[in-house]
XYZ file of C-alpha atoms in Angstrom:
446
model
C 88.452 90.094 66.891
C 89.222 86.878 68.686
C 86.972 84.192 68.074
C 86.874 80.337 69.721
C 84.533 77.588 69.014
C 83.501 74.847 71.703
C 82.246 72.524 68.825
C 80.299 69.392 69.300
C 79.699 68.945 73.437
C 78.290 66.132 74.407
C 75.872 68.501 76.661
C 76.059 71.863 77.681
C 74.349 72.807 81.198
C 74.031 76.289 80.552
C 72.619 77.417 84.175
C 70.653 80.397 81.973
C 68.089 81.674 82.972
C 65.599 79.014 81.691
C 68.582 76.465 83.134
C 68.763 75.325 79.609
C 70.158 71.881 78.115
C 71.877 71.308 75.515
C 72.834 68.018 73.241
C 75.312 67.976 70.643
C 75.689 71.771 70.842
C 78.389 74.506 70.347
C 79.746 77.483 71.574
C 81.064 80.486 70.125
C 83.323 83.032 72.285
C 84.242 85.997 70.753
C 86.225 88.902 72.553
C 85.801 87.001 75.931
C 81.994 87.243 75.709
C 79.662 84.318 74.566
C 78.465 84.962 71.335
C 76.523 82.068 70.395
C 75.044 79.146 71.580
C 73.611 76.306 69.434
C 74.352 73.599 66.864
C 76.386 73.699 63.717
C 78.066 76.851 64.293
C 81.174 78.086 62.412
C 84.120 80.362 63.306
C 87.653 81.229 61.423
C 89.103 81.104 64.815
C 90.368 78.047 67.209
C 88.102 75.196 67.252
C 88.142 72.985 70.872
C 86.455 69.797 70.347
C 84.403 69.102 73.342
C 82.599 65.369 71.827
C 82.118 63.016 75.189
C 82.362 65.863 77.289
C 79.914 67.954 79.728
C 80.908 72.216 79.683
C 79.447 73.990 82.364
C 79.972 77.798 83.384
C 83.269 78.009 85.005
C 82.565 77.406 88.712
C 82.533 80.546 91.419
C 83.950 79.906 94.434
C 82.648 82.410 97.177
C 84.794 82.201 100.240
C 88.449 81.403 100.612
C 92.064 82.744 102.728
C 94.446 81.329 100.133
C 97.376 82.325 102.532
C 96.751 78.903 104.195
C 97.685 76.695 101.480
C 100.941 76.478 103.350
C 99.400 75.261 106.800
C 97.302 72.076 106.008
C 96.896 69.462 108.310
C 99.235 71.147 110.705
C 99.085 68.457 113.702
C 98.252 70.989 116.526
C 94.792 71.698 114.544
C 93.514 68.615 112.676
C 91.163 68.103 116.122
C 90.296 71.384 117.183
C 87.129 73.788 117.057
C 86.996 77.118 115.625
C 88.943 79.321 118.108
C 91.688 76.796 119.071
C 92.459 75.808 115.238
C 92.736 79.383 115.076
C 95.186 79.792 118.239
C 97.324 77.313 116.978
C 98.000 78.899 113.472
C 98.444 82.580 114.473
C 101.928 81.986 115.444
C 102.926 80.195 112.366
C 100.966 82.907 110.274
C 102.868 85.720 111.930
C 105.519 84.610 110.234
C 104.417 84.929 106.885
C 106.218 87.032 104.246
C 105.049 88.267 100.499
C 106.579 85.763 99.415
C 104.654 83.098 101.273
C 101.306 85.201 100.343
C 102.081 85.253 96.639
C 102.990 81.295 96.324
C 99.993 80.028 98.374
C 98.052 82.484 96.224
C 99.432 80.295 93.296
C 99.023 76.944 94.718
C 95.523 77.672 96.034
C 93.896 79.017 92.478
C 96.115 76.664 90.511
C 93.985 73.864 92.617
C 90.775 75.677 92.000
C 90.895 76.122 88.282
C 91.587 72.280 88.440
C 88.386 71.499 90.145
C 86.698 73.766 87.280
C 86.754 77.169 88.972
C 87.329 80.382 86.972
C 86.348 82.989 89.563
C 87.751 83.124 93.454
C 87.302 85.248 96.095
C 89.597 85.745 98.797
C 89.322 87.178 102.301
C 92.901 87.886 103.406
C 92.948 89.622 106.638
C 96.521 89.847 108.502
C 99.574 91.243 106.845
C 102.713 90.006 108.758
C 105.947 91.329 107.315
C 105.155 93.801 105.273
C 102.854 91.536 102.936
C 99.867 92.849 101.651
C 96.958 92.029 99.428
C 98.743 92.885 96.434
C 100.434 89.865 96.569
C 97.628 87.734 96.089
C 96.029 90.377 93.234
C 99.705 89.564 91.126
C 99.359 85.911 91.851
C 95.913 85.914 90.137
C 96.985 87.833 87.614
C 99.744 85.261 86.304
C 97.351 82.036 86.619
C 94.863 84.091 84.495
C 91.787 83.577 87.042
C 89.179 86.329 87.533
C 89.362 86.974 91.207
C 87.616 89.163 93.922
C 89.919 89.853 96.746
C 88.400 91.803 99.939
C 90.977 93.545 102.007
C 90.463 91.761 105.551
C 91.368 93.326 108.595
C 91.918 91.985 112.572
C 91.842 95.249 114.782
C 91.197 93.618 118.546
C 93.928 91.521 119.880
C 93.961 89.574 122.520
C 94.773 92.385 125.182
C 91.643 93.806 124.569
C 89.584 91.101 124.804
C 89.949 89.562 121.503
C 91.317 86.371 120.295
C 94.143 87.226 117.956
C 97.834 87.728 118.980
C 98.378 91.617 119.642
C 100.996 91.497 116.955
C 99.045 90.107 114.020
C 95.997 93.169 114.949
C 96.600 96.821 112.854
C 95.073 99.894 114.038
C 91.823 100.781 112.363
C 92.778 103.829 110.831
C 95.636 102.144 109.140
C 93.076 99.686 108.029
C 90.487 102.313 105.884
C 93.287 103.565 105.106
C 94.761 100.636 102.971
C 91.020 99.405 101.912
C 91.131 103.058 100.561
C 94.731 102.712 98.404
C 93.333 98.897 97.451
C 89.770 100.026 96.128
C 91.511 103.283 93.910
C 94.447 100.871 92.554
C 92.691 97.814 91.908
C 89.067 97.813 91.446
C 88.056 97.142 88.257
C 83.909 97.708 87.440
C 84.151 96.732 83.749
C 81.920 93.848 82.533
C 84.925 92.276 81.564
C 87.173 93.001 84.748
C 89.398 90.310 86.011
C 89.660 91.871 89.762
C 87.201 93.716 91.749
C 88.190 94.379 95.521
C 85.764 93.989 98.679
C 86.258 95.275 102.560
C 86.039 92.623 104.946
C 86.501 92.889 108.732
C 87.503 89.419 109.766
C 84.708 88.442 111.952
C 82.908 89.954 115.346
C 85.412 88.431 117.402
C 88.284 90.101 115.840
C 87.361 93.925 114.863
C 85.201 96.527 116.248
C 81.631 97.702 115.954
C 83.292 101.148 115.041
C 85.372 99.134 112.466
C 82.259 97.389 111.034
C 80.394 100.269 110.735
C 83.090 102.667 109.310
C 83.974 99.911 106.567
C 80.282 99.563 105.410
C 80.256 103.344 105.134
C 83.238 103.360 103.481
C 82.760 100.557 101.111
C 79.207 102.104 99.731
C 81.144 105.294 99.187
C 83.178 103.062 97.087
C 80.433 100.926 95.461
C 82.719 97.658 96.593
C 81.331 94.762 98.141
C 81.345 93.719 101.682
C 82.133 90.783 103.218
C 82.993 88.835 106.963
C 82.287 85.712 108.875
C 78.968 85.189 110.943
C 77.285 82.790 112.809
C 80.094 79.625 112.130
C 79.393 77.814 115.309
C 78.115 77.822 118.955
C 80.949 79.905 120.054
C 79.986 82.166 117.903
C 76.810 82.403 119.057
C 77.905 82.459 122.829
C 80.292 85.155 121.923
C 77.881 87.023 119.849
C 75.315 86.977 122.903
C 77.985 87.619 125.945
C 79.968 90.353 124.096
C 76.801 92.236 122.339
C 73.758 91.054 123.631
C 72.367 89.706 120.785
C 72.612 87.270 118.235
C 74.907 87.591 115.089
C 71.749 88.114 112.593
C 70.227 91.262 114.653
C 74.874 92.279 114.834
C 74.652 92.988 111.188
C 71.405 94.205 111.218
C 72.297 96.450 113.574
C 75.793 98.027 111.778
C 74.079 97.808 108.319
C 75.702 95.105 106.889
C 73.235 93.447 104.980
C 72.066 94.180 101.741
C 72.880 92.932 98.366
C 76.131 94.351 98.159
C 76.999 91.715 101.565
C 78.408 88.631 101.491
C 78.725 86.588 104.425
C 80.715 83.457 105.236
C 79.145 80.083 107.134
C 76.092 81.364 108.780
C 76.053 77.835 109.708
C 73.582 78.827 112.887
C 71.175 81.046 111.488
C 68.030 80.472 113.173
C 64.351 81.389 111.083
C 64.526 85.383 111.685
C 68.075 85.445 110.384
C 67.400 83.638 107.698
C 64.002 85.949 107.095
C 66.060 89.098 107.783
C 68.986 88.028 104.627
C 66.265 86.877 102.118
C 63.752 90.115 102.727
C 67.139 92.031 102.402
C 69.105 90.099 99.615
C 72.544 88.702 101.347
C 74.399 86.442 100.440
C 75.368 83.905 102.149
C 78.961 81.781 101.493
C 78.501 78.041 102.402
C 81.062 75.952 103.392
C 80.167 72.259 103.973
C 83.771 71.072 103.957
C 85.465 73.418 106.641
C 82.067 73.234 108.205
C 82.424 69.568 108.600
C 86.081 69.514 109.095
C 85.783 71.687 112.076
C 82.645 70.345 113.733
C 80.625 73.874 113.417
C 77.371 72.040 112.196
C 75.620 71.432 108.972
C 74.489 74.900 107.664
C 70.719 75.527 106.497
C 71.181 75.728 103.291
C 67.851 74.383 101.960
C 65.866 76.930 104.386
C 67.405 79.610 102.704
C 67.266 78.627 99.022
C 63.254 78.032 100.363
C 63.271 81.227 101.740
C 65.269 83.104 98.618
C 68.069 84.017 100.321
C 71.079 84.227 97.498
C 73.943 81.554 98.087
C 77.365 80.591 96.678
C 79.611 77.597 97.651
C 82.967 78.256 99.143
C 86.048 76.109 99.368
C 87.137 77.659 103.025
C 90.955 78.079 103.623
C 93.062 75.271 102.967
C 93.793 74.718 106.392
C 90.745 74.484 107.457
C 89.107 72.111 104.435
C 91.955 70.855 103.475
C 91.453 71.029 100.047
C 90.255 73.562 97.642
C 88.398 71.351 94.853
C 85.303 73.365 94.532
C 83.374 70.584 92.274
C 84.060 68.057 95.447
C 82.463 71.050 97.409
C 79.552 71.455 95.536
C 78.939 67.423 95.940
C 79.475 67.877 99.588
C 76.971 70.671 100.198
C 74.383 68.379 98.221
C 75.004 65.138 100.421
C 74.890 67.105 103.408
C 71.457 68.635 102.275
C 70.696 65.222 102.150
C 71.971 63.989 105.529
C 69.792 66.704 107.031
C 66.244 67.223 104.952
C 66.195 63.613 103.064
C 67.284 62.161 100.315
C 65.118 64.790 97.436
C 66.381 67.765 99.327
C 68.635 68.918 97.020
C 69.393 67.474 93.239
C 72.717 67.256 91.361
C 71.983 70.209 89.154
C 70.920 72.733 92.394
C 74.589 72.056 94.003
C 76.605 72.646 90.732
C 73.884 75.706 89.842
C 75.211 77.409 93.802
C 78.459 76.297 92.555
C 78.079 78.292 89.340
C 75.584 81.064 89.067
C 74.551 81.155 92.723
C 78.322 82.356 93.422
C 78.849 85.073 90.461
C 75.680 86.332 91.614
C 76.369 86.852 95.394
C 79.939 88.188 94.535
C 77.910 91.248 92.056
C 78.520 89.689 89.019
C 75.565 88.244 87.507
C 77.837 88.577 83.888
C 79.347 85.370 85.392
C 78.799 82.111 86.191
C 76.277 81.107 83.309
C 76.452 80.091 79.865
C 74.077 82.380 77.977
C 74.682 85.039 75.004
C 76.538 88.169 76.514
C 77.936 86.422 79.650
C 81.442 86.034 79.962
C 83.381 83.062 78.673
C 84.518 81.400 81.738
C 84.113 77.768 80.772
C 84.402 74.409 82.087
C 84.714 71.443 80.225
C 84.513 67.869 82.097
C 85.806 64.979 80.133
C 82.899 62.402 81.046
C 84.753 58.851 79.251
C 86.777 58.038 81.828
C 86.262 55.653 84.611
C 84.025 58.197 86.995
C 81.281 58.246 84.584
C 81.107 55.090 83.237
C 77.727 53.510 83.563
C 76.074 57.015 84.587
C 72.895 57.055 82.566
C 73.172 60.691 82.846
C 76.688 62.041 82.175
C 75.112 65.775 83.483
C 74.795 64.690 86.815
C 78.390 65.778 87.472
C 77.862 65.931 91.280
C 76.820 62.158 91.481
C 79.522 60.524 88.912
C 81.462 62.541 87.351
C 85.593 63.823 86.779
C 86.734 66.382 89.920
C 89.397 67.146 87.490
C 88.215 69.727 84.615
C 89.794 68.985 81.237
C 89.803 72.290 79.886
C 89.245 75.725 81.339
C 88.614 79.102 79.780
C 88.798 82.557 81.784
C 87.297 85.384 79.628
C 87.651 83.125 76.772
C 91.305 82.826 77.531
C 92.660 78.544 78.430
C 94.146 78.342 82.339
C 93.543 74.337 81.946
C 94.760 72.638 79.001
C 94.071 68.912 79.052
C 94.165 68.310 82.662
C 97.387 70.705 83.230
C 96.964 74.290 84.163
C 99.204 76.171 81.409
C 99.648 79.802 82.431
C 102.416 78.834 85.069
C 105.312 76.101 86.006
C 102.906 74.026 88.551
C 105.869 71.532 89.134
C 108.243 74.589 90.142
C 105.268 75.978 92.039
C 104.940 73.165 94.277
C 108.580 72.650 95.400
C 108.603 76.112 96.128
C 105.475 76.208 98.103
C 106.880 73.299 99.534
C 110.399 74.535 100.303
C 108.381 77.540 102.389
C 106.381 75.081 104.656
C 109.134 73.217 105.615
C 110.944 76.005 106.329
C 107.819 77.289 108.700
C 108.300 73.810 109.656
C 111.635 73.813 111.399
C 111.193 77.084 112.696
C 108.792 75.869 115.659
């Protein structure tokens, strides 16, 4: 037995199911699972002081292509839309190795767990080079983050109508195929498990109605998640309409991807019945304020749908489309954009960092996650709230409007990824001359 003691927090913001607070309060982990919350508690394991600081869950972070960590702010993209960003990185993608997958796998969660995120998903969806999603599932598994990978997919290339290169596109039996080997060697359905695998189609523009339709049958044979993009922007739409004859919301409808075992990304021009049809049918719904904003797609609805009930989770978006992946800075952004669009009371400090925390474990299945109560898992942020980004807040919980976007500690099943500001499961200075050594390299090959 294992025991750890978060003794004498300044305040704990459970996110429970009551959203309790706590003053002066402690927390006892035992065997990766939170066995006790309250004051004066006692352990004969490791004791982490936590006095002056703020521990939230461990933040969930719903949508992400950590490949891209090696292509930010590539100049032929910082000013483009959707689908010529995405012209303009194919090429440099194509060239991508398993090398380049596993250390911008690295990079990418080593940022996240510094921004106070325990659990990532990832939507990797073209396998140059013989790379494959392996890669990132090893890369996880040395940082020590609990991680969701779905197995992506591009099947129509440009020949055909689509907007990929024809060499980045596999065929689609090749594709259930892999989702197959992925699901039987890596899915993990223990309350405890550190990687659970999801199928995910890239998008409508990039795979097939048979392909979307096979993978949903597939995946509920499985019991895995799903997961694809929908409805980023108005070429979306347009495309959605021209190529199908209807708009994105009645698409998924249609091939029976909704549900509560779907996940979508964006959705950043839902109009009223789409956002009807995923709260009567409980999808989720990845938002994105960062990528939304960096790529001009619009300012998604989020406060419709938490009015409405449909389930969402925050997502960092790739790195080359954000260009960052600090999810606590994303959780801030997704409340000031509220803001910008519904008024100033449209959504509080503590609703951002609760989509940021519960709101994501429970879109992603895994409702064990993502909260601070008795039973749940001990992922575990802890904010250091005496330096200079707090000081003068009146109240040091409201994270979201003055607080640290750097954790100070972070625990993963109980387990420390962040020590004092430094991740300490991996060399992060080695790390980031080699991910830097493979981007120049990319570099001088164009």
């Amino acid at each position: 037995m294992i025991e750890l003691l978060i003794r004498n927090a300044g305040h704990i913001l459970t996110m429970d199911d009551t959203r309790r607070e706590l003053s002066n309060g402690d927390v006892l982990i035992r065997d990766g699972e939170i066995a006790a919350i309250g004051q004066g508690l006692v352990t004969t394991g490791e004791t982490l002081d936590a006095a002056g600081c703020v521990v939230t869950p461990g933040l969930v972070n719903t949508h992400h292509h950590l490949f891209q960590t090696l292509t930010r702010a590539v100049p032929g993209g910082q000013d483009a839309l959707l689908f010529g960003w995405l012209k303009t990185l194919y090429p440099i993608w194509a060239r991508f190795t398993p090398d380049h997958m596993f250390v911008s796998a690295q990079v990418g969660l080593a940022e996240l767990a510094l921004s106070g995120c325990t659990f990532s998903s990832d939507h990797l969806y073209l396998y140059p080079n013989g790379t494959s999603i392996d890669d990132t599932i090893y890369a996880a598994a040395e940082i020590g983050m609990r991680f969701h990978p779905t197995r992506g997919a591009m099947s129509i290339g440009e020949s055909n109508g689509g907007l990929p290169p024809d060499h980045l596109v596999e065929t689609e039996a090749a594709i259930l195929e892999d989702c197959v080997r992925v699901i039987d060697r890596f899915h993990d359905t223990a309350a405890s498990s550190m990687c659970r695998v999801g199928v995910a189609p890239c998008s409508p523009f990039s795979v097939s109605r048979d392909l979307m339709r096979d993978a949903a049958i597939l995946a509920r044979d499985k019991a895995v998640m799903l997961h694809t993009h929908l409805a980023e922007n108005d070429q979306d739409i347009a495309y959605s309409l021209e190529t199908f004859g209807c708009r994105p919301g009645q698409y998924v409808q249609d091939l029976e991807w909704v549900g509560s075992d779907v996940w979508l990304a964006h959705c950043v021009k839902l109009d009223q019945s789409e956002i009807d049809l995923f709260a009567a049918t409980r999808t989720g719904v990845a938002h994105c304020p960062c990528s939304n904003c960096r790529l001009g797609s619009g300012i998604a609805p989020v406060r419709a749908m938490r009015d409405r009930g449909v389930p969402v989770g925050i997502g960092v978006d790739g790195s080359a489309s954000n260009d960052a992946g600090n999810l606590i800075a994303e959780a801030r952004q997704a409340m000031l954009l509220q803001r910008v669009a519904n008024g100033a009371d449209a959504m509080s400090a503590r609703e951002a960092l609760e989509l940021a925390t519960r709101g994501g474990a429970d879109i992603l299945g895994r409702p064990e996650c993502g909260r601070i109560a008795v039973g749940a898992r001990a992922d575990i942020a802890i904010w250091d709230v005496s330096g200079i980004e707090s000081a003068g807040s009146w109240d040091p919980a409201a994270l979201l409007l003055a607080g640290p976007t750097t954790v100070r500690d972070l625990l993963v099943e109980g387990r420390r990824v962040v020590r004092d500001r430094q991740i300490c499961t991996i060399d992060l200075p080695a790390l980031i001359a080699r991910q830097n050594k493979l981007a120049q390299a990319l570099k001088d090959c164009l």
